[in-house]
Structures are given as structure tokens and as C-alpha cells.
mmCIF file of N, CA and C in Angstrom:
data_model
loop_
_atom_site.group_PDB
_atom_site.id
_atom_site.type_symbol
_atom_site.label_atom_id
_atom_site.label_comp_id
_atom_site.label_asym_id
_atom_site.label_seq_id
_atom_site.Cartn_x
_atom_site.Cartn_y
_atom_site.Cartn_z
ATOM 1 N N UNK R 1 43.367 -65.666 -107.791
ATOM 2 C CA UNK R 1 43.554 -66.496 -108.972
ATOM 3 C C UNK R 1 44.117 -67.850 -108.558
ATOM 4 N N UNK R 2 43.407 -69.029 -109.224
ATOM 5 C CA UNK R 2 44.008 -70.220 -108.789
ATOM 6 C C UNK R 2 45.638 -70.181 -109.036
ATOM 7 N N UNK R 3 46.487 -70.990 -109.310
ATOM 8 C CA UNK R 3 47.336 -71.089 -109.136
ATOM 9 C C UNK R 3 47.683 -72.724 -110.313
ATOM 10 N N UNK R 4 46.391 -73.435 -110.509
ATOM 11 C CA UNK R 4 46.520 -74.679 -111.163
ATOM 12 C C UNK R 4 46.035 -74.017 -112.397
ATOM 13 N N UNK R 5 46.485 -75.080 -113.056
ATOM 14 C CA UNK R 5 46.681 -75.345 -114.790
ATOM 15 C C UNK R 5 46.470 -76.344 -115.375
ATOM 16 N N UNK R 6 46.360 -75.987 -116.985
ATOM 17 C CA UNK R 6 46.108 -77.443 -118.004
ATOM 18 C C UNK R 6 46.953 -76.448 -118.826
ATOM 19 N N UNK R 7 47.410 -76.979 -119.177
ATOM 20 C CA UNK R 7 48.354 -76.196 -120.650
ATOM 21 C C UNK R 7 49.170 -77.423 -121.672
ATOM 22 N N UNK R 8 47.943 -77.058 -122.924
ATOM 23 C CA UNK R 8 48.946 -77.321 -123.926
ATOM 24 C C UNK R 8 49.782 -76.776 -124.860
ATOM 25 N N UNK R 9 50.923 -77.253 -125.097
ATOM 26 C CA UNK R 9 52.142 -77.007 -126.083
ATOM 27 C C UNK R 9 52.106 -76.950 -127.283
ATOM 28 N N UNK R 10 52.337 -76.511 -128.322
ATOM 29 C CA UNK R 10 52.968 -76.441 -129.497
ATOM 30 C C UNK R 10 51.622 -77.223 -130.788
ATOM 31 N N UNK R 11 50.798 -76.800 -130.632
ATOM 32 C CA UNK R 11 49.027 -77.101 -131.662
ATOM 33 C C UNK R 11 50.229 -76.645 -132.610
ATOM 34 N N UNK R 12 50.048 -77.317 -133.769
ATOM 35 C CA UNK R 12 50.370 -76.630 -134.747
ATOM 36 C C UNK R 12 49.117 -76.774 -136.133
ATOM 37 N N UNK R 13 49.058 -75.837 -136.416
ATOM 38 C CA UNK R 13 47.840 -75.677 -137.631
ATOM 39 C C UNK R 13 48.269 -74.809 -139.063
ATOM 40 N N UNK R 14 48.235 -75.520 -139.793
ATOM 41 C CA UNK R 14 48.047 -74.767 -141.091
ATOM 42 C C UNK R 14 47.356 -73.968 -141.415
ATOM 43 N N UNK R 15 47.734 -72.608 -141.495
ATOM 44 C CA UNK R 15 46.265 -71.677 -141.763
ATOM 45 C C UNK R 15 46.815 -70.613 -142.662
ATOM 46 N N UNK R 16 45.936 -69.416 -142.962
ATOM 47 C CA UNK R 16 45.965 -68.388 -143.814
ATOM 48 C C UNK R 16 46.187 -66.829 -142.803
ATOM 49 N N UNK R 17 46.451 -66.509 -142.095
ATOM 50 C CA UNK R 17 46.557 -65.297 -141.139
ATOM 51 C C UNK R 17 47.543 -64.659 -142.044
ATOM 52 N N UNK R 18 47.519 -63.121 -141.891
ATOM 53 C CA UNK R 18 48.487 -61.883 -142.211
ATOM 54 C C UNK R 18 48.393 -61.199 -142.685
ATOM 55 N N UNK R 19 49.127 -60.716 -142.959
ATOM 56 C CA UNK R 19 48.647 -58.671 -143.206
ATOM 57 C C UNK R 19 49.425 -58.572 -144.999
ATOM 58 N N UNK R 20 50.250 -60.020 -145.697
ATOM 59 C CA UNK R 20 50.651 -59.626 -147.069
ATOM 60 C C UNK R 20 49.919 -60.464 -147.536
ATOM 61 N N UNK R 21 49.485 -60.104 -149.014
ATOM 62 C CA UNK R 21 48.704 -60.801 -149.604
ATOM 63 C C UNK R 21 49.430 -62.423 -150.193
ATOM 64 N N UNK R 22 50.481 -62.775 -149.949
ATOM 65 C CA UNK R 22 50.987 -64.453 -150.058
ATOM 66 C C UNK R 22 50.654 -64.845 -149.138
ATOM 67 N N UNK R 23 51.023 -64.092 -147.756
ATOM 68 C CA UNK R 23 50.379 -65.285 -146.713
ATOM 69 C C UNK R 23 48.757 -65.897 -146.548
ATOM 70 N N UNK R 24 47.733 -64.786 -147.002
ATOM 71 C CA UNK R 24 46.537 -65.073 -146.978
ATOM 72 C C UNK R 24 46.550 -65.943 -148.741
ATOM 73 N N UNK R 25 47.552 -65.982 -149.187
ATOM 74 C CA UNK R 25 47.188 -67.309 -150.424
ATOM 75 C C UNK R 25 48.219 -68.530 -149.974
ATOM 76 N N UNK R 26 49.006 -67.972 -149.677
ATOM 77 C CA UNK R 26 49.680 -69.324 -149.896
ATOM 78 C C UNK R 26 50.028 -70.125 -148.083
ATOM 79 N N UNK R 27 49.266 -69.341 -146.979
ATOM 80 C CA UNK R 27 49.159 -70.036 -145.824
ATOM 81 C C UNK R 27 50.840 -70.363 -145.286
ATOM 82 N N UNK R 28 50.588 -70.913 -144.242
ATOM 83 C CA UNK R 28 52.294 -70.936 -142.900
ATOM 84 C C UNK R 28 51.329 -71.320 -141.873
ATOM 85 N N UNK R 29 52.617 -72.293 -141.236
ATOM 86 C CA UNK R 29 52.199 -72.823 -140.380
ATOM 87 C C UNK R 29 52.687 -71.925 -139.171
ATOM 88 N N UNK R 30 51.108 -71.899 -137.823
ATOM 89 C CA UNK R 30 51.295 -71.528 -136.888
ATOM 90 C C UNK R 30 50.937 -72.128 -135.845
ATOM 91 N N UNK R 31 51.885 -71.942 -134.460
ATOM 92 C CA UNK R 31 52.063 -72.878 -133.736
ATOM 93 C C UNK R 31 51.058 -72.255 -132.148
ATOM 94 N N UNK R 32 50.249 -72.972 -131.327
ATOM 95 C CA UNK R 32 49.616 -72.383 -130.077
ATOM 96 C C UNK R 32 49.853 -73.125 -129.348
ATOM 97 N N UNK R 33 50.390 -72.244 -128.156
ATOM 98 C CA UNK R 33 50.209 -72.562 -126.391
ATOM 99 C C UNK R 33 49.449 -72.123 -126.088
ATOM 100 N N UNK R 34 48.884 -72.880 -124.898
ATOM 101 C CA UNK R 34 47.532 -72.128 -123.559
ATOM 102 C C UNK R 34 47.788 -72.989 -122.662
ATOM 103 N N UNK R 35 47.487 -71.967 -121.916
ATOM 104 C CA UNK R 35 47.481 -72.857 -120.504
ATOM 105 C C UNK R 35 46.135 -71.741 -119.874
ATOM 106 N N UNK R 36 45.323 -73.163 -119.195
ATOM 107 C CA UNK R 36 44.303 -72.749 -118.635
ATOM 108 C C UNK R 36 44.190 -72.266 -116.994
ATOM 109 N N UNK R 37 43.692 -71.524 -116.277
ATOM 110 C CA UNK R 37 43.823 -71.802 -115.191
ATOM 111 C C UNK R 37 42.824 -71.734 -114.293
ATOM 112 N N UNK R 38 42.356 -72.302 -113.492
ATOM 113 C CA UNK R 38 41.083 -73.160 -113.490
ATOM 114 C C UNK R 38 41.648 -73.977 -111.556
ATOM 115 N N UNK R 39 40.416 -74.219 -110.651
ATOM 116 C CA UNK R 39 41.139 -74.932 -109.645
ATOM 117 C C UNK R 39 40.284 -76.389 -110.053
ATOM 118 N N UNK R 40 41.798 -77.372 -110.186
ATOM 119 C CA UNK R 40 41.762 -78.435 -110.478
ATOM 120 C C UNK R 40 41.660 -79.877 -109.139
ATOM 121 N N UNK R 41 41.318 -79.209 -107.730
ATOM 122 C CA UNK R 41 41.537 -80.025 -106.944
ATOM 123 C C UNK R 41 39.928 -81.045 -106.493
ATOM 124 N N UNK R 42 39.105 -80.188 -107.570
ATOM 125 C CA UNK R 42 37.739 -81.458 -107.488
ATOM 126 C C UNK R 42 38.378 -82.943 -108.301
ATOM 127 N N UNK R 43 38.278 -82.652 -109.673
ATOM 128 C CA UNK R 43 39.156 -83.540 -110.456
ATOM 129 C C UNK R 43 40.274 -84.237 -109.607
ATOM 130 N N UNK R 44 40.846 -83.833 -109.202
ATOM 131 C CA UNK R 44 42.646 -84.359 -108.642
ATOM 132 C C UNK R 44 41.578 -85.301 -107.289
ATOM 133 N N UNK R 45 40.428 -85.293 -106.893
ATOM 134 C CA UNK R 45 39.810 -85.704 -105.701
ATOM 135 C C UNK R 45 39.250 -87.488 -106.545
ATOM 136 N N UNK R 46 38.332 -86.747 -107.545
ATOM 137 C CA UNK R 46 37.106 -87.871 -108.105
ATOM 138 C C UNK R 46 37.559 -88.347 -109.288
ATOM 139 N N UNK R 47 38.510 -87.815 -109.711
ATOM 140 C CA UNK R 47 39.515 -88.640 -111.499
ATOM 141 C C UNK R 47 37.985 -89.276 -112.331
ATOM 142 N N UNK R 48 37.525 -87.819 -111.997
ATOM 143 C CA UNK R 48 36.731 -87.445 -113.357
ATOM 144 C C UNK R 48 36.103 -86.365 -114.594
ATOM 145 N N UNK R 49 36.784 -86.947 -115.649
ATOM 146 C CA UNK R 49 36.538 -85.953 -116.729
ATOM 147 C C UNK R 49 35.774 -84.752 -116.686
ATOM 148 N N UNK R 50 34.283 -85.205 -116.233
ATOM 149 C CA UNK R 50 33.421 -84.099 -115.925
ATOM 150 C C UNK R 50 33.518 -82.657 -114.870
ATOM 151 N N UNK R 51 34.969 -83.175 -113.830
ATOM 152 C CA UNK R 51 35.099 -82.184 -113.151
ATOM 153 C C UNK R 51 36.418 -81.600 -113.399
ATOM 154 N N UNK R 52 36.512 -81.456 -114.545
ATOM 155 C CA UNK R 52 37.407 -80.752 -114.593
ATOM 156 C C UNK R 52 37.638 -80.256 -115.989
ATOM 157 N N UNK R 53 38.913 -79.377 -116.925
ATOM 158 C CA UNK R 53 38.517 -79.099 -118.390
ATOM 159 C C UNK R 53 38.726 -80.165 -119.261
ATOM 160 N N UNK R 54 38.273 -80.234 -120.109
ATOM 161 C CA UNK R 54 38.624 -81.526 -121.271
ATOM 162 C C UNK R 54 39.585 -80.755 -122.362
ATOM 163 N N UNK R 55 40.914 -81.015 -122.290
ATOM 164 C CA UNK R 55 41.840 -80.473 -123.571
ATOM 165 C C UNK R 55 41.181 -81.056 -124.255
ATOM 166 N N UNK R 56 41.127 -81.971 -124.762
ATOM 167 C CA UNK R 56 40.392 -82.387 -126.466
ATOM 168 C C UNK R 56 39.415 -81.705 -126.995
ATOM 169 N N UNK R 57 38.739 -80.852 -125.863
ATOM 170 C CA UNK R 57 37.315 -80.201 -126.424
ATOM 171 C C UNK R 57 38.160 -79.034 -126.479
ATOM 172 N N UNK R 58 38.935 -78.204 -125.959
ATOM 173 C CA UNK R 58 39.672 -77.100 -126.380
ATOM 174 C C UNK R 58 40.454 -77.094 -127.132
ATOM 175 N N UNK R 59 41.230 -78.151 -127.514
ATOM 176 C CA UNK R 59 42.087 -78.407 -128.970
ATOM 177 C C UNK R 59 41.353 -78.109 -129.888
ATOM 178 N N UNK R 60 40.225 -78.994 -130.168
ATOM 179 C CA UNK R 60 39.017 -78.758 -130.741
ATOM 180 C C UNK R 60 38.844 -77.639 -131.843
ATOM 181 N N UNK R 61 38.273 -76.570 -130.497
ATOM 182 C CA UNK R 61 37.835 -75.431 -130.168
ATOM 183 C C UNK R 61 39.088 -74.126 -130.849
ATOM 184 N N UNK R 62 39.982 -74.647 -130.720
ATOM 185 C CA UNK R 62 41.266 -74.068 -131.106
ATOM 186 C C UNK R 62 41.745 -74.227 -132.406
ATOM 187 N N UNK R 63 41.701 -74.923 -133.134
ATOM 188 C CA UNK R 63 41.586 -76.058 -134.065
ATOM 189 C C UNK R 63 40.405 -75.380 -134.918
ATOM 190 N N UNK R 64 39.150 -75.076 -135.067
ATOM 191 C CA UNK R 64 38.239 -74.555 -135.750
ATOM 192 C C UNK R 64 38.793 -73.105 -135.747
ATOM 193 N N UNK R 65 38.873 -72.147 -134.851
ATOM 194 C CA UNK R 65 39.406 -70.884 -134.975
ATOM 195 C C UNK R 65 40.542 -70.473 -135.641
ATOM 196 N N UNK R 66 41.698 -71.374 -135.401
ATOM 197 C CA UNK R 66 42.837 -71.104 -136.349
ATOM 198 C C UNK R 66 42.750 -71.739 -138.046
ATOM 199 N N UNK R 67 42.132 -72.520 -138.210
ATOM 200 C CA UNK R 67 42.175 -73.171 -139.811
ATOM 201 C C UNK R 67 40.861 -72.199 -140.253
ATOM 202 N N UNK R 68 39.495 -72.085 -139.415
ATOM 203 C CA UNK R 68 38.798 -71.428 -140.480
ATOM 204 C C UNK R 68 38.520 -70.178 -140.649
ATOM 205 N N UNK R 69 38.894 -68.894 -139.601
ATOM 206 C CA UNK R 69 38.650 -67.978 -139.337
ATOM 207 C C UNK R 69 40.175 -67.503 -139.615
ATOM 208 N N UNK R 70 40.024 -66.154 -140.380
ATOM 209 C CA UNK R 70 41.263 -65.724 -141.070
ATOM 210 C C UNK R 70 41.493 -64.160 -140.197
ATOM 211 N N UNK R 71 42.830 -64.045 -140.096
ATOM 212 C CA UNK R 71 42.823 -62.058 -139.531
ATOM 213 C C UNK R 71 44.459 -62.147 -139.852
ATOM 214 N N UNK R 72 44.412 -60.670 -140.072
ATOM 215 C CA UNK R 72 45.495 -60.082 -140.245
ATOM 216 C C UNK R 72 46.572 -59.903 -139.565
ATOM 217 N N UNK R 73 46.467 -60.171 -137.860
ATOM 218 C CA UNK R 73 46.984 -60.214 -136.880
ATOM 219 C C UNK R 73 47.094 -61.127 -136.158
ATOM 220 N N UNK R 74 48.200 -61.876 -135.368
ATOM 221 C CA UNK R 74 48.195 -62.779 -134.789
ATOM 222 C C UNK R 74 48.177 -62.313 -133.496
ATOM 223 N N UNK R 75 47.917 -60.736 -133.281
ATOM 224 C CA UNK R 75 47.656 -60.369 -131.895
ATOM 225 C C UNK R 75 46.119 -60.473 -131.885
ATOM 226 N N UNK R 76 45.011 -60.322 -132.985
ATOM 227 C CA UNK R 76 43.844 -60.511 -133.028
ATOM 228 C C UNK R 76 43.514 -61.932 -132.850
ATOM 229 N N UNK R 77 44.363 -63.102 -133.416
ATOM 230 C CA UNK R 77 44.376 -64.405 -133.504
ATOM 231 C C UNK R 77 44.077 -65.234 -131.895
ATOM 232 N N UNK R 78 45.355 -64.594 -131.662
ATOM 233 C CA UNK R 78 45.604 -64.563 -129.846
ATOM 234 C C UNK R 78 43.904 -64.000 -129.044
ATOM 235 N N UNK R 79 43.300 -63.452 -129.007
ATOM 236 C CA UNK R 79 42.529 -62.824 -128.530
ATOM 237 C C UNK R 79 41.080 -63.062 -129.230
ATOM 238 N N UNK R 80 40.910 -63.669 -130.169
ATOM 239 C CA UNK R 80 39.515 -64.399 -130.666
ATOM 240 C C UNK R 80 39.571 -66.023 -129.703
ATOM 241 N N UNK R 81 40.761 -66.917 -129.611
ATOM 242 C CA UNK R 81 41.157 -67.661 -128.723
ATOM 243 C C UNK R 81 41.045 -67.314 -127.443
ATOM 244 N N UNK R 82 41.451 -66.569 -126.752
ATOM 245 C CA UNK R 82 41.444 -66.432 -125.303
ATOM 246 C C UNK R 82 39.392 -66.029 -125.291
ATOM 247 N N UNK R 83 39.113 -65.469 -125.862
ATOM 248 C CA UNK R 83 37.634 -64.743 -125.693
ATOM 249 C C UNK R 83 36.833 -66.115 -125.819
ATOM 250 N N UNK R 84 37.100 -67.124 -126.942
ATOM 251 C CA UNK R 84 36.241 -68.087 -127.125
ATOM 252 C C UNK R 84 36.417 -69.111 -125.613
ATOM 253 N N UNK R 85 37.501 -69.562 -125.481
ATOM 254 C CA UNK R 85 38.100 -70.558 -124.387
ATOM 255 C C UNK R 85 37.421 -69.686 -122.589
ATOM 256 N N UNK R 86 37.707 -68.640 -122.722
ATOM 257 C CA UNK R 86 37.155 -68.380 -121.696
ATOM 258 C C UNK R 86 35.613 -68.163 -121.389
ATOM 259 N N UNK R 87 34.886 -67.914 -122.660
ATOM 260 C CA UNK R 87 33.375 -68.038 -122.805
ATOM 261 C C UNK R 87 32.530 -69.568 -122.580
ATOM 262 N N UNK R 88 33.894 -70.284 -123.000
ATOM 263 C CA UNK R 88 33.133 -71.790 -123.687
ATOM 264 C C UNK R 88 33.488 -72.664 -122.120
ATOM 265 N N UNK R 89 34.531 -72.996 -121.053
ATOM 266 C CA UNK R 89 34.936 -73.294 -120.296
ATOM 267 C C UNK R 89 35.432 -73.122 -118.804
ATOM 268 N N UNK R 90 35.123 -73.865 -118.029
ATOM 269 C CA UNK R 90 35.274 -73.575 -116.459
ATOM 270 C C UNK R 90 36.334 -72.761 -116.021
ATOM 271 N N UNK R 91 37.385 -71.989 -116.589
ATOM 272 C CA UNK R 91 38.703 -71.686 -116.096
ATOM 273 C C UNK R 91 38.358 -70.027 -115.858
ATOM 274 N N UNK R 92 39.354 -69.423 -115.420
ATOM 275 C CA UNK R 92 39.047 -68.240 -114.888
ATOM 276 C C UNK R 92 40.400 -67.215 -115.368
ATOM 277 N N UNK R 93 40.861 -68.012 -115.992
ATOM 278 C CA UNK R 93 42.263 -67.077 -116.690
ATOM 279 C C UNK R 93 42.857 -67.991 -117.820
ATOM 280 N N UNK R 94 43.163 -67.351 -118.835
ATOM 281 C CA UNK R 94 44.060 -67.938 -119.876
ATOM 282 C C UNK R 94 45.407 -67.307 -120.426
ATOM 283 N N UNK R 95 46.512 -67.934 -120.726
ATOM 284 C CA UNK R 95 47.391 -67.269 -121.455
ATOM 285 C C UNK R 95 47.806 -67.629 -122.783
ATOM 286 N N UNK R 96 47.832 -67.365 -123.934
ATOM 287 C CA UNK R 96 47.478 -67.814 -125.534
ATOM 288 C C UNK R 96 48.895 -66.861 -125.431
ATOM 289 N N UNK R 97 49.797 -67.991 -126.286
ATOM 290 C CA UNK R 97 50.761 -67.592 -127.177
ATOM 291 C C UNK R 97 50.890 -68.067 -128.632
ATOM 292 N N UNK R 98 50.573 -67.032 -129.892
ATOM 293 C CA UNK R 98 50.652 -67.835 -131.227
ATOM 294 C C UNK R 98 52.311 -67.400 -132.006
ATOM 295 N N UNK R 99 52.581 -68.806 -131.724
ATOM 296 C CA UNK R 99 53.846 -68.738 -132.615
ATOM 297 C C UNK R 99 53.887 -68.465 -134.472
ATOM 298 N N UNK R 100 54.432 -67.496 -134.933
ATOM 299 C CA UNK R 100 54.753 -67.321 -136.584
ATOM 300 C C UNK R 100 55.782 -67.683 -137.068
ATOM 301 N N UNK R 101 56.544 -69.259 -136.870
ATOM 302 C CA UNK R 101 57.877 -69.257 -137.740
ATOM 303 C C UNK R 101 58.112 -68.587 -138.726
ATOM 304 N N UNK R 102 57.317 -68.857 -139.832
ATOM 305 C CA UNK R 102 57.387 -68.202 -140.945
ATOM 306 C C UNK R 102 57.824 -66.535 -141.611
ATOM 307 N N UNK R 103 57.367 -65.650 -139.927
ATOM 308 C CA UNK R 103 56.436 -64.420 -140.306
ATOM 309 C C UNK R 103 58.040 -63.904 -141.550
ATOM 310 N N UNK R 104 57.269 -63.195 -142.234
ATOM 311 C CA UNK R 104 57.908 -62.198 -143.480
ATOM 312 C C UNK R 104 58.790 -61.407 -142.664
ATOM 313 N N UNK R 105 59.657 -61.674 -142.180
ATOM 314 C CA UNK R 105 60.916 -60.745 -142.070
ATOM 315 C C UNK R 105 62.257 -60.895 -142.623
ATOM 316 N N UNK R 106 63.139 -59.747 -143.259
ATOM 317 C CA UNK R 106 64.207 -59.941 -143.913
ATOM 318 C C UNK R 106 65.375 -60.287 -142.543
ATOM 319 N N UNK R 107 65.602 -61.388 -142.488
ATOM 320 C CA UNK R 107 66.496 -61.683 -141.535
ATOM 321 C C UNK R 107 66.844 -63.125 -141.165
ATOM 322 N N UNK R 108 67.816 -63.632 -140.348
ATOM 323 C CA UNK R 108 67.512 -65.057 -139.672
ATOM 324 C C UNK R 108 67.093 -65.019 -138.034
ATOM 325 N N UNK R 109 65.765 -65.386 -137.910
ATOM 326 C CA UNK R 109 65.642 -65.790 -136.859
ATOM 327 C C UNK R 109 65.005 -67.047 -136.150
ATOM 328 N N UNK R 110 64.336 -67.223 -135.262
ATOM 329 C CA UNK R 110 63.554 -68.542 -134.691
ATOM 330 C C UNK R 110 61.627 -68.371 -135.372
ATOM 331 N N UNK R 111 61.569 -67.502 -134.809
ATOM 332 C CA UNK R 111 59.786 -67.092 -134.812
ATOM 333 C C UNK R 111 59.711 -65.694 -134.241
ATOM 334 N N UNK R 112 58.531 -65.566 -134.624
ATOM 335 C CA UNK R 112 57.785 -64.219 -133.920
ATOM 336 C C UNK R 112 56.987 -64.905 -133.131
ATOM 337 N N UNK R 113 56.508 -64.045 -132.155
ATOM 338 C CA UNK R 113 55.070 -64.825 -131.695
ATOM 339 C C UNK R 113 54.787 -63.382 -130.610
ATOM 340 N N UNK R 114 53.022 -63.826 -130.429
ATOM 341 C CA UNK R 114 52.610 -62.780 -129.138
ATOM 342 C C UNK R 114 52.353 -64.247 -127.915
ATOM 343 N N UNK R 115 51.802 -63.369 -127.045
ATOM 344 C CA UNK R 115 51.850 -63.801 -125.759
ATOM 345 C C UNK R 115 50.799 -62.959 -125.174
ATOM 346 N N UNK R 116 49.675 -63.404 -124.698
ATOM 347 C CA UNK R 116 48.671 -62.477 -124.214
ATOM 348 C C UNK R 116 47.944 -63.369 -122.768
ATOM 349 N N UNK R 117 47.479 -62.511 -122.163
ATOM 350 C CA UNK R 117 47.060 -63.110 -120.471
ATOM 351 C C UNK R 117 45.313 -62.585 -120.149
ATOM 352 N N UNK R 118 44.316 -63.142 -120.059
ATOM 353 C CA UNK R 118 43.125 -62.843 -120.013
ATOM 354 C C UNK R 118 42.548 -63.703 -119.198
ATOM 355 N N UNK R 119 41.636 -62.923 -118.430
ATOM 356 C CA UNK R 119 40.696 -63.130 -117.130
ATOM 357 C C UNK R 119 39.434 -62.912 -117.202
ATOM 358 N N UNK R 120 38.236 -64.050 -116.889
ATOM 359 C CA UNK R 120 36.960 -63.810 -117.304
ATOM 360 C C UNK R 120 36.943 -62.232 -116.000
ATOM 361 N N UNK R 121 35.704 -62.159 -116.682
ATOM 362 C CA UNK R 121 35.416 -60.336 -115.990
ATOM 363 C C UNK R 121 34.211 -60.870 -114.829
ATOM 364 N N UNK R 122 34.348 -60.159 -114.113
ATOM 365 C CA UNK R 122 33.726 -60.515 -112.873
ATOM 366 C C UNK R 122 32.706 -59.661 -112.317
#
């Protein structure tokens, strides 16, 4: 496994995800990391776009899946993301974390979130 990366921080998107019926009406904001991993030393050679991943096209890409595609799970959320990003792009491993400030729990805390690690199959 390479060892290089692209990873972005903290996407945040307005969407409809969850398992009670307010959150699929009345939506919460959720927050995504990824980091790609991919060997970046053609790019780091020729400082060009083409050789290497384009975040904007995976923001994108990330960006259509979380606002229009709805699930009950943000462990399913996590994992429609890693499946698309690794289908659609040069990298050879991803790690997708979706943050839930919001999620419905009786308590005070920061967020929920998953954290998941996926490798194209070989």
C-alpha cells in the first residue's frame, strides 16, 4: 500500500440520513473526511493535474451522494462513498469518516461519527 495521500477535512453537507422519521424531514448537518491513498510521486515529478487525483472532482462526487441519496445509516453512508471514490478514481485505498453532530441522543456530547478503511480488490 502506498503510503501517500490527498485527504480532505470537514465537507460539510446538509442532508436527510437516519433511522427517525424528523431526521429524514427535517435534515442535520453532516460532516466528511477522506483521505485518498494513491502514489503521488508522478504528480510531485510533472505538477500536473492529470497525473494525479483531482479533489474538486471528488468533492464533487461526494457532494451528489450525501445531499441526494438518502439511508438510514451513516455506516451505509460511509460505504456508498468509499465504493463510489474507489470505482470512479486512481487511488487504491480510502478511509471515509461521516461525522453526525446532531445524531438523536439523550445526552451532551461532540458528535457521533463512523470511520471506515477500504481497498480496491485485486
Amino acid at each position: 500500500m502506498e503510503r501517500d495521500r490527498i485527504a480532505l477535512r470537514g465537507l460539510k453537507f446538509f442532508a436527510y440520513h437516519g433511522m427517525l422519521r424528523e431526521e429524514k424531514i427535517l435534515g442535520q448537518t453532516f460532516i466528511v473526511d477522506i483521505d485518498l491513498y494513491a502514489d503521488l510521486s508522478k504528480a510531485g515529478k510533472s505538477d500536473q493535474v492529470e497525473d494525479t487525483i483531482n479533489y474538486a472532482e471528488v468533492y464533487a462526487r461526494i457532494k451528489t451522494i450525501v445531499k441526494r441519496e438518502k439511508y438510514q445509516l451513516i455506516e451505509r453512508l460511509a460505504e456508498r462513498i468509499a465504493e463510489d471514490v474507489l470505482g470512479e478514481f486512481p487511488c487504491e485505498g480510502v478511509r471515509v469518516v461521516i461525522h453526525k453532530p446532531q445524531a438523536p441522543i439523550p445526552g451532551i456530547f461532540d458528535e457521533a461519527f463512523v470511520e471506515i478503511y477500504r481497498e480496491k480488490k485485486r
